[in-house]
Amino acid sequence: MKPLNVVILAAGKGTRMYSSKPKVLHTLAGLSLVQHVLNSAAQLLPQNIVVIYGHGGDAVPLSLQATNAQFVLQEPQLGTGHAVQQAMPHLSDGSQTLVLYGDVPLIQHTTLHKMQQAGSGLILLTVNMENPSGYGRIVRDAQHNVTCIVEEKDASDEIKLIQEVNTGILLAPTLQLKKWLSALRTNNNQGEYYLTDIVGMAVADGIPVQTVQPTHEWEIHGINNKSQLAVLERTWQQVEAHRLLLQGVTLADPARLDVRGKLVCGRDVEIDVGCIFEESVTLGNNVQIGAYCIIKNSTIADGTKVAPYSHIDSSIVGDKCLIGPYARLRPGTRLHADVHVGNFVEIKNSEIAQASKANHLSYIGDTTMGRRVNVGAGTITCNYDGANKFRTIIEDDVFIGSDTQLVAPVTISRGSTIGAGSTITRNTPPDELTLSRSKQMTINGWQRPKKK
Ligand code: UD1
Ligand code: CA
């Protein structure tokens, strides 16, 4: 196969989005529209990817900084043919050029691969539509060979009846493409350079024109407004949900799941309604996720149960833990096996060893906690003096009474017991009871004030 060059057209303003953001930077399933296209293109291992941008200043190139795409500004925008012309200096003569659209986000690399397999001529991606209005029509001769594409605005009533439409996506031999692009004229009803005019030129040059259909129709749906964006988001989430169901994941309701990244599940995973998974999330075997949890960039090991309304971000959770309801694991949390984290407990940048528990209303930050520790309700680590952060070390088998403040840096030695209501500012000795609490007293005969 010849090397591949990819051109992604992304110069459109997206007037109908009513947004100050360029259209292709709106997100679907957590990624910008153009990033989806770039990811599909990258799977074909192309020689290069050229993004044609226009509106929004440098916003499009900046958003794709991490990729090795090249960027060309198209200013003014004189049509799809003019857009591809801007990429010509970056295209190598011996290659094939694939034209994609930054606002057609769900094109799959499998479909693009089918186009590559179809031959070395001009390959058009087409679909048959019940209602083809608005699209360019694929015109064929009596032998069913493609002869040209006619845009809706230039079409006769007879041509408007054709249901095979141009998706816009095409693959062309680059050397010929350059020649055809140079010959484009604007003698049409929109006064634009039409990329589609290269089809007639290919026919005239005796270059075979072939058509390929996408595996799924949603792959070629373009986004022009927020309504189409919302519909395509739901379509994609349904695809993701059914992929998970067919792998054996139990979803309480496939219509109430949002995967904004990559979700990998082991066997017998159960996910209740309303959960959102962001970036890369891995759930081990027999993991249960309760309703309305948000889990981002985290790994949860076998047999762990996450109760409803928990929020887990950039954390690693071990086997058989019990998390939530209403728990919050912030970045840098590492829980070993059998750890319990209950309601309104926040943990940040902390490691908690096996079988330790913080079941109610706590803040554990910048802490290293040993095994079998019991953290009483309302305990907090005071890790921040307003300028710097300090670590708290809690060794194995510590018991911390309720409503305790541990002022870091501090070490609670193994086997320590801390009396409830203490403020601990110095290291504690092992296996002893330590408490800091004023003595309880009673004032005999004291009278409550009475209303005058
Ligand atoms: C185009 C096709 C039409 C096809 C339809 C599918 C042409 C002439 N027509 O029509 O056959 O059925 O797509 O949706 O190609 N763009 C630029 N720079 C420009 C013009 C457009 O980057 O100067 C980008 C737009 O941002 C958009 C895409 O190219 O993402 C398509 O442009 P648009 O004007 O929407 O083309 P259509 O008229 O829909
Ligand atoms: Ca369009």
GROMACS .gro file of C-alpha atoms and ligand atoms in nm:
model
  492
    1MET     CA    1   0.000   0.000   0.000
    2LYS     CA    2   0.116   0.356  -0.076
    3PRO     CA    3   0.198   0.584   0.215
    4LEU     CA    4  -0.100   0.780   0.345
    5ASN     CA    5  -0.141   1.154   0.394
    6VAL     CA    6  -0.447   1.277   0.585
    7VAL     CA    7  -0.614   1.618   0.552
    8ILE     CA    8  -0.873   1.715   0.814
    9LEU     CA    9  -1.098   2.009   0.720
   10ALA     CA   10  -1.171   2.209   1.032
   11ALA     CA   11  -1.192   2.571   0.920
   12GLY     CA   12  -1.568   2.615   0.952
   13LYS     CA   13  -1.699   2.861   1.206
   14GLY     CA   14  -2.000   2.667   1.319
   15THR     CA   15  -2.236   2.965   1.324
   16ARG     CA   16  -2.525   2.746   1.433
   17MET     CA   17  -2.347   2.638   1.752
   18TYR     CA   18  -2.392   2.997   1.882
   19SER     CA   19  -2.061   2.966   2.062
   20SER     CA   20  -1.735   3.158   2.080
   21LYS     CA   21  -1.553   2.824   2.056
   22PRO     CA   22  -1.469   2.689   1.707
   23LYS     CA   23  -1.715   2.414   1.619
   24VAL     CA   24  -1.461   2.131   1.610
   25LEU     CA   25  -1.356   2.199   1.971
   26HIS     CA   26  -1.694   2.112   2.115
   27THR     CA   27  -1.676   1.778   2.289
   28LEU     CA   28  -1.838   1.442   2.236
   29ALA     CA   29  -1.775   1.166   2.489
   30GLY     CA   30  -1.517   1.387   2.660
   31LEU     CA   31  -1.299   1.455   2.355
   32SER     CA   32  -1.314   1.740   2.106
   33LEU     CA   33  -1.479   1.652   1.774
   34VAL     CA   34  -1.152   1.704   1.584
   35GLN     CA   35  -0.959   1.493   1.837
   36HIS     CA   36  -1.190   1.198   1.760
   37VAL     CA   37  -1.115   1.237   1.389
   38LEU     CA   38  -0.743   1.263   1.456
   39ASN     CA   39  -0.749   0.950   1.672
   40SER     CA   40  -0.922   0.748   1.398
   41ALA     CA   41  -0.678   0.880   1.137
   42ALA     CA   42  -0.378   0.800   1.356
   43GLN     CA   43  -0.481   0.434   1.369
   44LEU     CA   44  -0.404   0.411   0.996
   45LEU     CA   45  -0.040   0.507   1.073
   46PRO     CA   46  -0.030   0.787   0.813
   47GLN     CA   47   0.287   0.962   0.700
   48ASN     CA   48   0.137   1.291   0.816
   49ILE     CA   49  -0.186   1.459   0.922
   50VAL     CA   50  -0.262   1.814   0.809
   51VAL     CA   51  -0.537   2.005   0.991
   52ILE     CA   52  -0.690   2.298   0.799
   53TYR     CA   53  -0.817   2.551   1.050
   54GLY     CA   54  -0.974   2.894   1.024
   55HIS     CA   55  -1.196   3.044   1.289
   56GLY     CA   56  -1.098   3.086   1.654
   57GLY     CA   57  -0.737   3.202   1.617
   58ASP     CA   58  -0.491   2.940   1.739
   59ALA     CA   59  -0.749   2.757   1.950
   60VAL     CA   60  -0.758   2.452   1.721
   61PRO     CA   61  -0.376   2.408   1.690
   62LEU     CA   62  -0.335   2.471   2.064
   63SER     CA   63  -0.590   2.205   2.153
   64LEU     CA   64  -0.404   1.949   1.940
   65GLN     CA   65  -0.053   2.045   2.055
   66ALA     CA   66   0.014   1.699   2.194
   67THR     CA   67  -0.033   1.535   1.854
   68ASN     CA   68   0.216   1.553   1.568
   69ALA     CA   69  -0.034   1.700   1.324
   70GLN     CA   70   0.060   1.995   1.102
   71PHE     CA   71  -0.162   2.301   1.088
   72VAL     CA   72  -0.248   2.526   0.795
   73LEU     CA   73  -0.462   2.837   0.823
   74GLN     CA   74  -0.730   2.874   0.556
   75GLU     CA   75  -0.822   3.240   0.531
   76PRO     CA   76  -1.061   3.325   0.367
   77GLN     CA   77  -1.264   3.005   0.330
   78LEU     CA   78  -1.360   2.958  -0.031
   79GLY     CA   79  -1.496   2.602  -0.023
   80THR     CA   80  -1.394   2.245   0.045
   81GLY     CA   81  -1.173   2.231  -0.266
   82HIS     CA   82  -0.995   2.550  -0.159
   83ALA     CA   83  -0.947   2.401   0.189
   84VAL     CA   84  -0.769   2.091   0.054
   85GLN     CA   85  -0.562   2.313  -0.179
   86GLN     CA   86  -0.406   2.472   0.133
   87ALA     CA   87  -0.264   2.132   0.232
   88MET     CA   88  -0.097   2.066  -0.104
   89PRO     CA   89   0.258   2.174  -0.003
   90HIS     CA   90   0.248   1.912   0.275
   91LEU     CA   91   0.131   1.620   0.060
   92SER     CA   92   0.383   1.383  -0.100
   93ASP     CA   93   0.331   1.289  -0.465
   94GLY     CA   94   0.376   0.915  -0.417
   95SER     CA   95   0.108   0.894  -0.147
   96GLN     CA   96  -0.268   0.863  -0.125
   97THR     CA   97  -0.454   1.148   0.042
   98LEU     CA   98  -0.749   1.089   0.273
   99VAL     CA   99  -0.983   1.384   0.329
  100LEU     CA  100  -1.170   1.387   0.662
  101TYR     CA  101  -1.387   1.648   0.837
  102GLY     CA  102  -1.331   1.785   1.186
  103ASP     CA  103  -1.706   1.801   1.243
  104VAL     CA  104  -1.771   1.436   1.146
  105PRO     CA  105  -1.630   1.290   1.468
  106LEU     CA  106  -1.728   0.924   1.474
  107ILE     CA  107  -1.573   0.799   1.153
  108GLN     CA  108  -1.414   0.465   1.244
  109HIS     CA  109  -1.072   0.354   1.129
  110THR     CA  110  -1.224   0.023   1.016
  111THR     CA  111  -1.430   0.206   0.754
  112LEU     CA  112  -1.129   0.412   0.645
  113HIS     CA  113  -0.931   0.091   0.617
  114LYS     CA  114  -1.201  -0.051   0.388
  115MET     CA  115  -1.150   0.254   0.164
  116GLN     CA  116  -0.776   0.187   0.153
  117GLN     CA  117  -0.846  -0.172   0.047
  118ALA     CA  118  -1.085  -0.065  -0.230
  119GLY     CA  119  -0.822   0.026  -0.489
  120SER     CA  120  -0.576   0.289  -0.597
  121GLY     CA  121  -0.815   0.519  -0.785
  122LEU     CA  122  -1.051   0.776  -0.636
  123ILE     CA  123  -1.249   0.622  -0.349
  124LEU     CA  124  -1.564   0.797  -0.225
  125LEU     CA  125  -1.742   0.716   0.098
  126THR     CA  126  -2.114   0.724   0.019
  127VAL     CA  127  -2.441   0.629   0.189
  128ASN     CA  128  -2.799   0.582   0.078
  129MET     CA  129  -3.041   0.807   0.259
  130GLU     CA  130  -3.419   0.809   0.287
  131ASN     CA  131  -3.403   1.187   0.290
  132PRO     CA  132  -3.092   1.296   0.099
  133SER     CA  133  -3.169   1.667   0.095
  134GLY     CA  134  -2.876   1.896   0.163
  135TYR     CA  135  -2.615   1.648   0.045
  136GLY     CA  136  -2.422   1.622  -0.278
  137ARG     CA  137  -2.568   1.344  -0.497
  138ILE     CA  138  -2.366   1.062  -0.652
  139VAL     CA  139  -2.449   1.052  -1.023
  140ARG     CA  140  -2.392   0.721  -1.208
  141ASP     CA  141  -2.417   0.621  -1.574
  142ALA     CA  142  -2.611   0.325  -1.722
  143GLN     CA  143  -2.325   0.089  -1.630
  144HIS     CA  144  -2.354   0.213  -1.272
  145ASN     CA  145  -2.016   0.388  -1.289
  146VAL     CA  146  -1.986   0.714  -1.095
  147THR     CA  147  -1.969   1.010  -1.333
  148CYS     CA  148  -1.982   1.311  -1.101
  149ILE     CA  149  -2.117   1.462  -0.778
  150VAL     CA  150  -2.380   1.734  -0.800
  151GLU     CA  151  -2.436   1.960  -0.500
  152GLU     CA  152  -2.795   2.009  -0.378
  153LYS     CA  153  -2.782   2.378  -0.466
  154ASP     CA  154  -2.683   2.296  -0.826
  155ALA     CA  155  -2.913   1.996  -0.867
  156SER     CA  156  -3.207   1.955  -1.105
  157ASP     CA  157  -3.529   1.800  -0.970
  158GLU     CA  158  -3.431   1.472  -1.134
  159ILE     CA  159  -3.091   1.464  -0.964
  160LYS     CA  160  -3.249   1.554  -0.631
  161LEU     CA  161  -3.429   1.216  -0.643
  162ILE     CA  162  -3.094   1.032  -0.616
  163GLN     CA  163  -3.062   0.882  -0.268
  164GLU     CA  164  -2.693   0.794  -0.278
  165VAL     CA  165  -2.512   1.088  -0.120
  166ASN     CA  166  -2.157   1.208  -0.080
  167THR     CA  167  -2.036   1.195   0.282
  168GLY     CA  168  -1.746   1.421   0.180
  169ILE     CA  169  -1.486   1.168   0.296
  170LEU     CA  170  -1.264   1.052   0.010
  171LEU     CA  171  -0.931   0.894  -0.070
  172ALA     CA  172  -0.735   1.005  -0.378
  173PRO     CA  173  -0.397   0.941  -0.544
  174THR     CA  174  -0.207   1.252  -0.434
  175LEU     CA  175  -0.029   1.331  -0.762
  176GLN     CA  176  -0.360   1.342  -0.954
  177LEU     CA  177  -0.537   1.516  -0.666
  178LYS     CA  178  -0.293   1.806  -0.687
  179LYS     CA  179  -0.354   1.839  -1.060
  180TRP     CA  180  -0.734   1.830  -1.016
  181LEU     CA  181  -0.731   2.080  -0.728
  182SER     CA  182  -0.532   2.324  -0.940
  183ALA     CA  183  -0.799   2.303  -1.210
  184LEU     CA  184  -1.099   2.378  -0.983
  185ARG     CA  185  -1.320   2.672  -1.081
  186THR     CA  186  -1.598   2.854  -0.893
  187ASN     CA  187  -1.860   2.841  -1.169
  188ASN     CA  188  -2.138   2.704  -0.947
  189ASN     CA  189  -2.436   2.840  -0.758
  190GLN     CA  190  -2.233   2.897  -0.438
  191GLY     CA  191  -1.928   3.053  -0.607
  192GLU     CA  192  -1.707   2.807  -0.416
  193TYR     CA  193  -1.421   2.576  -0.503
  194TYR     CA  194  -1.597   2.239  -0.473
  195LEU     CA  195  -1.380   1.944  -0.377
  196THR     CA  196  -1.650   1.728  -0.532
  197ASP     CA  197  -1.564   1.858  -0.881
  198ILE     CA  198  -1.254   1.633  -0.880
  199VAL     CA  199  -1.484   1.335  -0.942
  200GLY     CA  200  -1.572   1.450  -1.294
  201MET     CA  201  -1.202   1.522  -1.356
  202ALA     CA  202  -1.102   1.172  -1.244
  203VAL     CA  203  -1.357   1.023  -1.485
  204ALA     CA  204  -1.220   1.241  -1.768
  205ASP     CA  205  -0.865   1.124  -1.683
  206GLY     CA  206  -0.970   0.758  -1.686
  207ILE     CA  207  -0.894   0.714  -1.317
  208PRO     CA  208  -1.135   0.458  -1.170
  209VAL     CA  209  -1.387   0.601  -0.920
  210GLN     CA  210  -1.511   0.357  -0.659
  211THR     CA  211  -1.749   0.388  -0.367
  212VAL     CA  212  -1.736   0.236  -0.021
  213GLN     CA  213  -2.006   0.244   0.249
  214PRO     CA  214  -1.941   0.298   0.621
  215THR     CA  215  -2.008   0.006   0.854
  216HIS     CA  216  -2.253   0.219   1.059
  217GLU     CA  217  -2.445   0.520   0.935
  218TRP     CA  218  -2.364   0.721   1.250
  219GLU     CA  219  -2.000   0.726   1.144
  220ILE     CA  220  -2.071   0.989   0.881
  221HIS     CA  221  -2.304   1.215   1.080
  222GLY     CA  222  -2.177   1.573   1.089
  223ILE     CA  223  -2.234   1.829   1.363
  224ASN     CA  224  -2.379   2.169   1.282
  225ASN     CA  225  -2.569   2.253   1.601
  226LYS     CA  226  -2.605   2.152   1.966
  227SER     CA  227  -2.906   1.936   1.888
  228GLN     CA  228  -2.708   1.718   1.645
  229LEU     CA  229  -2.424   1.710   1.896
  230ALA     CA  230  -2.655   1.583   2.172
  231VAL     CA  231  -2.810   1.320   1.945
  232LEU     CA  232  -2.471   1.191   1.830
  233GLU     CA  233  -2.344   1.185   2.191
  234ARG     CA  234  -2.638   0.957   2.283
  235THR     CA  235  -2.574   0.741   1.977
  236TRP     CA  236  -2.213   0.694   2.081
  237GLN     CA  237  -2.304   0.622   2.445
  238GLN     CA  238  -2.547   0.354   2.324
  239VAL     CA  239  -2.269   0.200   2.116
  240GLU     CA  240  -2.040   0.198   2.421
  241ALA     CA  241  -2.311   0.056   2.648
  242HIS     CA  242  -2.390  -0.229   2.409
  243ARG     CA  243  -2.021  -0.306   2.366
  244LEU     CA  244  -1.997  -0.344   2.747
  245LEU     CA  245  -2.319  -0.548   2.770
  246LEU     CA  246  -2.196  -0.787   2.502
  247GLN     CA  247  -1.876  -0.835   2.701
  248GLY     CA  248  -2.086  -0.945   2.999
  249VAL     CA  249  -2.105  -0.624   3.202
  250THR     CA  250  -2.438  -0.575   3.380
  251LEU     CA  251  -2.577  -0.225   3.323
  252ALA     CA  252  -2.891  -0.135   3.516
  253ASP     CA  253  -2.989   0.083   3.220
  254PRO     CA  254  -2.777   0.113   2.905
  255ALA     CA  255  -2.941   0.450   2.836
  256ARG     CA  256  -2.811   0.592   3.165
  257LEU     CA  257  -2.435   0.543   3.136
  258ASP     CA  258  -2.173   0.789   3.017
  259VAL     CA  259  -1.828   0.676   2.912
  260ARG     CA  260  -1.607   0.975   2.834
  261GLY     CA  261  -1.288   0.788   2.762
  262LYS     CA  262  -1.200   0.422   2.794
  263LEU     CA  263  -1.374   0.186   3.037
  264VAL     CA  264  -1.227  -0.165   3.074
  265CYS     CA  265  -1.423  -0.416   3.283
  266GLY     CA  266  -1.349  -0.763   3.419
  267ARG     CA  267  -1.609  -1.038   3.465
  268ASP     CA  268  -1.935  -0.990   3.652
  269VAL     CA  269  -1.908  -0.616   3.685
  270GLU     CA  270  -2.233  -0.438   3.775
  271ILE     CA  271  -2.295  -0.071   3.711
  272ASP     CA  272  -2.607   0.104   3.837
  273VAL     CA  273  -2.771   0.403   3.668
  274GLY     CA  274  -2.626   0.749   3.615
  275CYS     CA  275  -2.256   0.671   3.641
  276ILE     CA  276  -1.992   0.870   3.451
  277PHE     CA  277  -1.654   0.721   3.362
  278GLU     CA  278  -1.386   0.965   3.247
  279GLU     CA  279  -1.046   0.918   3.084
  280SER     CA  280  -0.910   0.569   3.153
  281VAL     CA  281  -1.094   0.353   3.408
  282THR     CA  282  -1.036  -0.016   3.481
  283LEU     CA  283  -1.278  -0.219   3.693
  284GLY     CA  284  -1.169  -0.566   3.807
  285ASN     CA  285  -1.383  -0.879   3.839
  286ASN     CA  286  -1.700  -0.859   4.052
  287VAL     CA  287  -1.676  -0.484   4.102
  288GLN     CA  288  -2.007  -0.313   4.180
  289ILE     CA  289  -2.061   0.054   4.114
  290GLY     CA  290  -2.367   0.212   4.275
  291ALA     CA  291  -2.585   0.477   4.121
  292TYR     CA  292  -2.454   0.822   4.028
  293CYS     CA  293  -2.084   0.763   4.081
  294ILE     CA  294  -1.822   0.962   3.891
  295ILE     CA  295  -1.500   0.771   3.833
  296LYS     CA  296  -1.209   0.927   3.649
  297ASN     CA  297  -0.870   0.790   3.553
  298SER     CA  298  -0.870   0.518   3.821
  299THR     CA  299  -0.829   0.146   3.877
  300ILE     CA  300  -1.060  -0.050   4.104
  301ALA     CA  301  -0.962  -0.409   4.186
  302ASP     CA  302  -1.166  -0.728   4.221
  303GLY     CA  303  -1.465  -0.747   4.448
  304THR     CA  304  -1.474  -0.382   4.553
  305LYS     CA  305  -1.812  -0.218   4.605
  306VAL     CA  306  -1.858   0.151   4.543
  307ALA     CA  307  -2.185   0.275   4.693
  308PRO     CA  308  -2.392   0.554   4.532
  309TYR     CA  309  -2.282   0.913   4.484
  310SER     CA  310  -1.911   0.848   4.525
  311HIS     CA  311  -1.647   1.045   4.336
  312ILE     CA  312  -1.314   0.880   4.256
  313ASP     CA  313  -1.039   1.065   4.071
  314SER     CA  314  -0.690   0.943   3.978
  315SER     CA  315  -0.689   0.675   4.247
  316ILE     CA  316  -0.596   0.310   4.283
  317VAL     CA  317  -0.837   0.100   4.487
  318GLY     CA  318  -0.748  -0.254   4.597
  319ASP     CA  319  -0.950  -0.575   4.629
  320LYS     CA  320  -1.269  -0.602   4.833
  321CYS     CA  321  -1.283  -0.243   4.949
  322LEU     CA  322  -1.608  -0.076   5.050
  323ILE     CA  323  -1.634   0.282   4.929
  324GLY     CA  324  -1.914   0.528   4.995
  325PRO     CA  325  -2.191   0.619   4.975
  326TYR     CA  326  -2.082   0.982   4.931
  327ALA     CA  327  -1.710   0.911   4.947
  328ARG     CA  328  -1.453   1.125   4.768
  329LEU     CA  329  -1.116   0.985   4.664
  330ARG     CA  330  -0.899   1.261   4.521
  331PRO     CA  331  -0.583   1.226   4.311
  332GLY     CA  332  -0.303   1.020   4.460
  333THR     CA  333  -0.523   0.796   4.673
  334ARG     CA  334  -0.402   0.439   4.699
  335LEU     CA  335  -0.614   0.195   4.898
  336HIS     CA  336  -0.495  -0.159   4.962
  337ALA     CA  337  -0.732  -0.456   5.009
  338ASP     CA  338  -1.029  -0.454   5.249
  339VAL     CA  339  -1.018  -0.082   5.319
  340HIS     CA  340  -1.349   0.083   5.414
  341VAL     CA  341  -1.414   0.447   5.326
  342GLY     CA  342  -1.757   0.565   5.432
  343ASN     CA  343  -1.986   0.862   5.385
  344PHE     CA  344  -1.844   1.212   5.364
  345VAL     CA  345  -1.486   1.092   5.387
  346GLU     CA  346  -1.236   1.273   5.165
  347ILE     CA  347  -0.896   1.121   5.094
  348LYS     CA  348  -0.616   1.291   4.899
  349ASN     CA  349  -0.260   1.188   4.816
  350SER     CA  350  -0.263   0.916   5.077
  351GLU     CA  351  -0.185   0.547   5.102
  352ILE     CA  352  -0.400   0.333   5.325
  353ALA     CA  353  -0.287  -0.023   5.399
  354GLN     CA  354  -0.499  -0.334   5.429
  355ALA     CA  355  -0.811  -0.351   5.645
  356SER     CA  356  -0.804   0.007   5.770
  357LYS     CA  357  -1.130   0.199   5.805
  358ALA     CA  358  -1.245   0.559   5.793
  359ASN     CA  359  -1.619   0.525   5.794
  360HIS     CA  360  -1.761   0.869   5.868
  361LEU     CA  361  -1.696   1.238   5.803
  362SER     CA  362  -1.317   1.257   5.777
  363TYR     CA  363  -1.041   1.431   5.584
  364ILE     CA  364  -0.728   1.224   5.526
  365GLY     CA  365  -0.468   1.420   5.326
  366ASP     CA  366  -0.097   1.355   5.262
  367THR     CA  367  -0.111   1.054   5.491
  368THR     CA  368   0.057   0.715   5.508
  369MET     CA  369  -0.167   0.480   5.705
  370GLY     CA  370  -0.078   0.129   5.817
  371ARG     CA  371  -0.296  -0.180   5.854
  372ARG     CA  372  -0.601  -0.231   6.071
  373VAL     CA  373  -0.624   0.134   6.166
  374ASN     CA  374  -0.962   0.261   6.282
  375VAL     CA  375  -1.024   0.629   6.214
  376GLY     CA  376  -1.310   0.764   6.424
  377ALA     CA  377  -1.585   0.988   6.288
  378GLY     CA  378  -1.486   1.347   6.226
  379THR     CA  379  -1.111   1.288   6.236
  380ILE     CA  380  -0.906   1.520   6.019
  381THR     CA  381  -0.544   1.552   5.923
  382CYS     CA  382  -0.430   1.914   5.942
  383ASN     CA  383  -0.185   1.886   5.655
  384TYR     CA  384  -0.157   2.251   5.554
  385ASP     CA  385  -0.027   2.550   5.749
  386GLY     CA  386  -0.136   2.798   5.485
  387ALA     CA  387   0.197   2.779   5.302
  388ASN     CA  388   0.328   2.421   5.307
  389LYS     CA  389   0.186   2.071   5.321
  390PHE     CA  390   0.308   1.808   5.568
  391ARG     CA  391   0.263   1.432   5.602
  392THR     CA  392   0.085   1.239   5.870
  393ILE     CA  393   0.207   0.888   5.946
  394ILE     CA  394  -0.032   0.650   6.116
  395GLU     CA  395   0.122   0.310   6.188
  396ASP     CA  396  -0.044  -0.034   6.210
  397ASP     CA  397  -0.321  -0.105   6.462
  398VAL     CA  398  -0.381   0.255   6.565
  399PHE     CA  399  -0.724   0.349   6.703
  400ILE     CA  400  -0.818   0.714   6.663
  401GLY     CA  401  -1.113   0.840   6.865
  402SER     CA  402  -1.376   1.058   6.704
  403ASP     CA  403  -1.329   1.427   6.632
  404THR     CA  404  -0.950   1.417   6.648
  405GLN     CA  405  -0.717   1.659   6.472
  406LEU     CA  406  -0.377   1.526   6.371
  407VAL     CA  407  -0.152   1.829   6.311
  408ALA     CA  408   0.114   1.731   6.057
  409PRO     CA  409   0.397   1.656   6.047
  410VAL     CA  410   0.315   1.394   6.307
  411THR     CA  411   0.356   1.020   6.357
  412ILE     CA  412   0.103   0.809   6.543
  413SER     CA  413   0.306   0.506   6.642
  414ARG     CA  414   0.187   0.149   6.615
  415GLY     CA  415  -0.082   0.042   6.855
  416SER     CA  416  -0.150   0.398   6.978
  417THR     CA  417  -0.497   0.484   7.097
  418ILE     CA  418  -0.604   0.849   7.066
  419GLY     CA  419  -0.882   0.969   7.291
  420ALA     CA  420  -1.180   1.130   7.124
  421GLY     CA  421  -1.170   1.505   7.075
  422SER     CA  422  -0.791   1.532   7.086
  423THR     CA  423  -0.565   1.772   6.899
  424ILE     CA  424  -0.243   1.579   6.847
  425THR     CA  425   0.060   1.793   6.766
  426ARG     CA  426   0.346   1.566   6.881
  427ASN     CA  427   0.439   1.208   6.791
  428THR     CA  428   0.270   0.949   7.011
  429PRO     CA  429   0.443   0.653   7.177
  430PRO     CA  430   0.340   0.300   7.070
  431ASP     CA  431   0.073   0.102   7.247
  432GLU     CA  432  -0.030   0.383   7.483
  433LEU     CA  433  -0.341   0.599   7.521
  434THR     CA  434  -0.272   0.960   7.426
  435LEU     CA  435  -0.529   1.235   7.458
  436SER     CA  436  -0.539   1.612   7.479
  437ARG     CA  437  -0.864   1.720   7.625
  438SER     CA  438  -0.962   1.953   7.908
  439LYS     CA  439  -1.109   1.770   8.205
  440GLN     CA  440  -1.486   1.746   8.227
  441MET     CA  441  -1.643   1.941   8.509
  442THR     CA  442  -1.986   2.004   8.650
  443ILE     CA  443  -2.102   2.332   8.812
  444ASN     CA  444  -2.350   2.227   9.074
  445GLY     CA  445  -2.665   2.433   9.110
  446TRP     CA  446  -2.607   2.639   8.794
  447GLN     CA  447  -2.932   2.792   8.661
  448ARG     CA  448  -3.026   2.844   8.299
  449PRO     CA  449  -3.114   3.206   8.220
  450LYS     CA  450  -3.488   3.268   8.195
  451LYS     CA  451  -3.670   3.497   7.952
  452LYS     CA  452  -3.765   3.830   8.118
  453UD1     C1  453  -2.003   1.899   0.145
  453UD1     C2  454  -1.992   1.833   0.008
  453UD1     C3  455  -2.121   1.756  -0.020
  453UD1     C4  456  -2.147   1.654   0.091
  453UD1     C5  457  -2.146   1.724   0.226
  453UD1     C6  458  -2.151   1.622   0.338
  453UD1     C7  459  -1.855   1.984  -0.128
  453UD1     C8  460  -1.857   2.089  -0.232
  453UD1     N1  461  -1.976   1.937  -0.092
  453UD1     O1  462  -2.109   1.994   0.135
  453UD1     O2  463  -2.114   1.688  -0.143
  453UD1     O3  464  -2.269   1.588   0.070
  453UD1     O4  465  -2.026   1.801   0.245
  453UD1     O5  466  -2.168   1.689   0.459
  453UD1     O6  467  -1.750   1.943  -0.083
  453UD1     N2  468  -1.475   2.362   0.517
  453UD1     C9  469  -1.352   2.421   0.533
  453UD1     N3  470  -1.319   2.526   0.451
  453UD1    C10  471  -1.402   2.573   0.356
  453UD1    C11  472  -1.528   2.512   0.341
  453UD1    C12  473  -1.562   2.405   0.424
  453UD1     O7  474  -1.273   2.382   0.618
  453UD1     O8  475  -1.366   2.668   0.286
  453UD1    C13  476  -1.512   2.250   0.605
  453UD1    C14  477  -1.631   2.288   0.690
  453UD1     O9  478  -1.586   2.338   0.814
  453UD1    C15  479  -1.703   2.155   0.707
  453UD1    C16  480  -1.668   2.078   0.581
  453UD1    O10  481  -1.555   2.141   0.526
  453UD1    O11  482  -1.653   2.085   0.816
  453UD1    C17  483  -1.782   2.072   0.482
  453UD1    O12  484  -1.814   2.202   0.441
  453UD1     P1  485  -1.961   2.246   0.412
  453UD1    O13  486  -1.960   2.385   0.362
  453UD1    O14  487  -2.049   2.214   0.526
  453UD1    O15  488  -1.997   2.151   0.289
  453UD1     P2  489  -2.140   2.110   0.242
  453UD1    O16  490  -2.199   2.224   0.169
  453UD1    O17  491  -2.216   2.051   0.351
  454CA      CA  492  -2.207   2.041   0.577
   0.00000   0.00000   0.00000
